[in-house]
mmCIF file of C-alpha atoms in Angstrom:
data_model
loop_
_atom_site.group_PDB
_atom_site.id
_atom_site.type_symbol
_atom_site.label_atom_id
_atom_site.label_comp_id
_atom_site.label_asym_id
_atom_site.label_seq_id
_atom_site.Cartn_x
_atom_site.Cartn_y
_atom_site.Cartn_z
ATOM 1 C CA UNK A 1149 310.801 154.746 125.351
ATOM 2 C CA UNK A 1150 310.411 153.059 128.746
ATOM 3 C CA UNK A 1151 312.800 150.710 130.520
ATOM 4 C CA UNK A 1152 313.863 148.306 128.977
ATOM 5 C CA UNK A 1153 312.186 147.480 125.736
ATOM 6 C CA UNK A 1154 312.581 147.157 122.026
ATOM 7 C CA UNK A 1155 309.514 149.220 121.097
ATOM 8 C CA UNK A 1156 309.956 152.186 118.780
ATOM 9 C CA UNK A 1157 307.574 155.097 119.361
ATOM 10 C CA UNK A 1158 308.129 156.888 116.052
ATOM 11 C CA UNK A 1159 305.149 158.898 114.859
ATOM 12 C CA UNK A 1160 303.569 159.437 118.281
ATOM 13 C CA UNK A 1161 302.221 162.904 118.947
ATOM 14 C CA UNK A 1162 303.592 162.991 122.495
ATOM 15 C CA UNK A 1163 306.754 161.849 124.232
ATOM 16 C CA UNK A 1164 306.710 160.771 127.881
ATOM 17 C CA UNK A 1165 309.235 161.917 130.470
ATOM 18 C CA UNK A 1166 309.379 160.789 134.073
ATOM 19 C CA UNK A 1167 308.291 157.459 135.492
ATOM 20 C CA UNK A 1168 305.398 155.905 133.567
ATOM 21 C CA UNK A 1169 305.697 152.101 133.446
ATOM 22 C CA UNK A 1170 309.440 152.572 133.897
ATOM 23 C CA UNK A 1171 311.742 155.496 133.211
ATOM 24 C CA UNK A 1172 311.025 157.534 130.105
ATOM 25 C CA UNK A 1173 313.365 159.786 128.154
ATOM 26 C CA UNK A 1174 312.507 161.920 125.136
ATOM 27 C CA UNK A 1175 314.951 162.419 122.258
ATOM 28 C CA UNK A 1176 314.577 165.483 120.044
ATOM 29 C CA UNK A 1177 316.657 166.566 117.053
ATOM 30 C CA UNK A 1178 316.082 169.547 114.778
ATOM 31 C CA UNK A 1179 317.519 168.562 111.404
ATOM 32 C CA UNK A 1180 316.857 171.682 109.323
ATOM 33 C CA UNK A 1181 318.919 174.312 111.099
ATOM 34 C CA UNK A 1182 319.304 177.732 109.403
ATOM 35 C CA UNK A 1183 322.427 178.791 107.530
ATOM 36 C CA UNK A 1184 324.289 181.497 109.444
ATOM 37 C CA UNK A 1185 327.209 182.535 107.227
ATOM 38 C CA UNK A 1186 328.868 185.438 109.016
ATOM 39 C CA UNK A 1187 326.867 185.635 112.212
ATOM 40 C CA UNK A 1188 327.821 185.008 115.815
ATOM 41 C CA UNK A 1189 325.261 183.042 117.822
ATOM 42 C CA UNK A 1190 324.422 184.836 121.065
ATOM 43 C CA UNK A 1191 321.554 182.779 122.486
ATOM 44 C CA UNK A 1192 319.480 179.690 121.759
ATOM 45 C CA UNK A 1193 316.417 178.349 123.561
ATOM 46 C CA UNK A 1194 314.478 175.084 123.194
ATOM 47 C CA UNK A 1195 310.761 175.262 124.032
ATOM 48 C CA UNK A 1196 308.941 172.028 124.883
ATOM 49 C CA UNK A 1197 305.177 172.123 125.343
ATOM 50 C CA UNK A 1198 303.570 169.951 128.032
ATOM 51 C CA UNK A 1199 300.609 167.826 127.045
ATOM 52 C CA UNK A 1200 299.334 165.588 129.807
ATOM 53 C CA UNK A 1201 300.364 163.534 132.810
ATOM 54 C CA UNK A 1202 300.098 164.389 136.440
ATOM 55 C CA UNK A 1203 300.552 168.106 135.671
ATOM 56 C CA UNK A 1204 303.236 168.540 138.277
ATOM 57 C CA UNK A 1205 305.859 169.842 135.831
ATOM 58 C CA UNK A 1206 308.790 168.377 137.733
ATOM 59 C CA UNK A 1207 312.331 169.649 137.153
ATOM 60 C CA UNK A 1208 313.824 168.236 133.990
ATOM 61 C CA UNK A 1209 317.388 167.598 132.880
ATOM 62 C CA UNK A 1210 318.386 168.129 129.273
ATOM 63 C CA UNK A 1211 321.563 166.664 127.811
ATOM 64 C CA UNK A 1212 323.336 166.762 124.489
ATOM 65 C CA UNK A 1213 323.399 163.363 122.786
ATOM 66 C CA UNK A 1214 326.699 161.640 121.804
ATOM 67 C CA UNK A 1215 325.815 159.825 118.592
ATOM 68 C CA UNK A 1216 323.419 159.736 115.654
ATOM 69 C CA UNK A 1217 319.995 158.105 116.032
ATOM 70 C CA UNK A 1218 316.920 157.795 113.861
ATOM 71 C CA UNK A 1219 313.378 158.369 115.119
ATOM 72 C CA UNK A 1220 312.233 155.392 113.059
ATOM 73 C CA UNK A 1221 314.469 152.924 114.905
ATOM 74 C CA UNK A 1222 315.398 154.281 118.367
ATOM 75 C CA UNK A 1223 314.382 152.091 121.346
ATOM 76 C CA UNK A 1224 315.356 151.883 125.002
ATOM 77 C CA UNK A 1225 317.876 149.159 124.131
ATOM 78 C CA UNK A 1226 319.703 151.118 121.410
ATOM 79 C CA UNK A 1227 319.272 154.739 122.521
ATOM 80 C CA UNK A 1228 322.381 156.927 122.277
ATOM 81 C CA UNK A 1229 324.213 158.016 125.395
ATOM 82 C CA UNK A 1230 324.035 161.480 126.803
ATOM 83 C CA UNK A 1231 327.172 163.563 126.345
ATOM 84 C CA UNK A 1232 327.451 164.459 129.999
ATOM 85 C CA UNK A 1233 326.941 168.110 129.000
ATOM 86 C CA UNK A 1234 323.884 168.980 131.051
ATOM 87 C CA UNK A 1235 321.983 171.965 129.732
ATOM 88 C CA UNK A 1236 320.064 174.103 132.184
ATOM 89 C CA UNK A 1237 316.333 173.730 132.681
ATOM 90 C CA UNK A 1238 313.901 175.416 134.984
ATOM 91 C CA UNK A 1239 310.982 174.141 136.992
ATOM 92 C CA UNK A 1240 307.904 175.419 135.210
ATOM 93 C CA UNK A 1241 304.556 175.869 136.914
ATOM 94 C CA UNK A 1242 301.859 173.616 135.400
ATOM 95 C CA UNK A 1243 299.789 176.537 134.122
ATOM 96 C CA UNK A 1244 302.669 177.653 131.901
ATOM 97 C CA UNK A 1245 302.440 174.323 130.074
ATOM 98 C CA UNK A 1246 305.977 174.526 128.741
ATOM 99 C CA UNK A 1247 309.633 174.044 129.525
ATOM 100 C CA UNK A 1248 312.118 176.589 128.211
ATOM 101 C CA UNK A 1249 315.742 175.458 128.155
ATOM 102 C CA UNK A 1250 318.846 177.511 127.362
ATOM 103 C CA UNK A 1251 320.640 175.362 124.779
ATOM 104 C CA UNK A 1252 323.150 177.998 123.623
ATOM 105 C CA UNK A 1253 326.137 175.724 124.331
ATOM 106 C CA UNK A 1254 324.622 172.887 122.304
ATOM 107 C CA UNK A 1255 323.836 175.126 119.333
ATOM 108 C CA UNK A 1256 327.339 176.638 119.464
ATOM 109 C CA UNK A 1257 328.722 173.086 119.279
ATOM 110 C CA UNK A 1258 326.470 172.270 116.320
ATOM 111 C CA UNK A 1259 327.698 175.387 114.471
ATOM 112 C CA UNK A 1260 331.391 174.954 115.337
ATOM 113 C CA UNK A 1261 333.038 174.628 111.913
ATOM 114 C CA UNK A 1262 329.648 174.567 110.174
ATOM 115 C CA UNK A 1263 327.377 177.341 108.910
ATOM 116 C CA UNK A 1264 324.265 175.119 108.953
ATOM 117 C CA UNK A 1265 324.277 173.565 112.442
ATOM 118 C CA UNK A 1266 325.190 170.066 111.258
ATOM 119 C CA UNK A 1267 328.411 169.506 113.248
ATOM 120 C CA UNK A 1268 327.682 166.744 115.801
ATOM 121 C CA UNK A 1269 324.002 167.739 115.856
ATOM 122 C CA UNK A 1270 322.660 164.575 117.466
ATOM 123 C CA UNK A 1271 319.948 166.466 119.308
ATOM 124 C CA UNK A 1272 319.008 166.464 122.968
ATOM 125 C CA UNK A 1273 317.708 163.982 125.519
ATOM 126 C CA UNK A 1274 315.056 165.118 128.031
ATOM 127 C CA UNK A 1275 314.306 163.350 131.311
ATOM 128 C CA UNK A 1276 313.142 164.141 134.817
ATOM 129 C CA UNK A 1277 315.921 165.463 137.042
ATOM 130 C CA UNK A 1278 314.825 163.061 139.806
ATOM 131 C CA UNK A 1279 314.113 159.787 138.038
ATOM 132 C CA UNK A 1280 312.832 158.128 141.218
ATOM 133 C CA UNK A 1281 309.676 160.258 141.444
ATOM 134 C CA UNK A 1282 306.535 158.265 140.727
ATOM 135 C CA UNK A 1283 305.243 160.866 138.286
ATOM 136 C CA UNK A 1284 305.304 161.627 134.589
ATOM 137 C CA UNK A 1285 304.351 164.217 132.015
ATOM 138 C CA UNK A 1286 304.392 164.254 128.258
ATOM 139 C CA UNK A 1287 305.612 166.800 125.773
ATOM 140 C CA UNK A 1288 304.364 167.225 122.235
ATOM 141 C CA UNK A 1289 306.604 165.649 119.606
ATOM 142 C CA UNK A 1290 307.656 166.918 116.204
ATOM 143 C CA UNK A 1291 304.918 164.666 114.797
ATOM 144 C CA UNK A 1292 302.140 166.526 116.624
ATOM 145 C CA UNK A 1293 299.388 167.661 114.246
ATOM 146 C CA UNK A 1294 299.365 171.262 115.560
ATOM 147 C CA UNK A 1295 302.645 172.844 114.470
ATOM 148 C CA UNK A 1296 302.543 175.635 117.075
ATOM 149 C CA UNK A 1297 302.872 173.045 119.896
ATOM 150 C CA UNK A 1298 305.823 171.123 118.445
ATOM 151 C CA UNK A 1299 309.292 171.509 120.019
ATOM 152 C CA UNK A 1300 311.060 174.582 118.700
ATOM 153 C CA UNK A 1301 314.434 176.269 118.897
ATOM 154 C CA UNK A 1302 314.926 180.004 118.868
ATOM 155 C CA UNK A 1303 318.420 181.070 117.725
ATOM 156 C CA UNK A 1304 319.553 184.695 118.043
ATOM 157 C CA UNK A 1305 322.708 185.934 116.370
ATOM 158 C CA UNK A 1306 324.736 189.080 115.685
ATOM 159 C CA UNK A 1307 325.829 190.032 112.218
ATOM 160 C CA UNK A 1308 329.551 189.883 111.371
ATOM 161 C CA UNK A 1309 330.086 193.500 112.471
ATOM 162 C CA UNK A 1310 328.950 192.763 116.035
ATOM 163 C CA UNK A 1311 326.011 195.162 115.904
ATOM 164 C CA UNK A 1312 322.618 194.645 117.514
ATOM 165 C CA UNK A 1313 320.944 191.244 117.031
ATOM 166 C CA UNK A 1314 320.458 190.934 113.316
ATOM 167 C CA UNK A 1315 318.347 187.832 113.268
ATOM 168 C CA UNK A 1316 316.222 185.402 115.171
ATOM 169 C CA UNK A 1317 315.315 182.003 113.756
ATOM 170 C CA UNK A 1318 312.531 179.741 114.983
ATOM 171 C CA UNK A 1319 313.101 176.098 114.011
ATOM 172 C CA UNK A 1320 310.521 173.332 114.401
#
């Protein structure tokens, strides 16, 4: 959603980030997280695939979100606040066509006291690091028709004995 408006963009195949007719943030939440009964999460990564824009692949900032939201009703005027917990992101060259973000701390929070990732899982908010750049890009949304290009999380975990990684989940 761009600044400020009451338009909901639910169902769009791409989400804009950067400065395109105002500032644009993307909100992403993976609802169906896997059950990890006796495992210890060691690493989690969010992959966001670039679609179009100016192809500059500017640095992005990714934040945990503080409260519940629904894709069917979120707008600029009612979007949830970021938690202040900035997750790391890297500047990705345009030919890579993706952002990969270490979200281990977020996933650990979502699994704290829960074996299915539902504890305070309000998702993430994605925006350009420098919001004053006159530039934008778009990432494919969870509604994109080609599943392989939708946002995904990879979660690695150790079994309860602490042995080698005993599982990797890919969540779309």
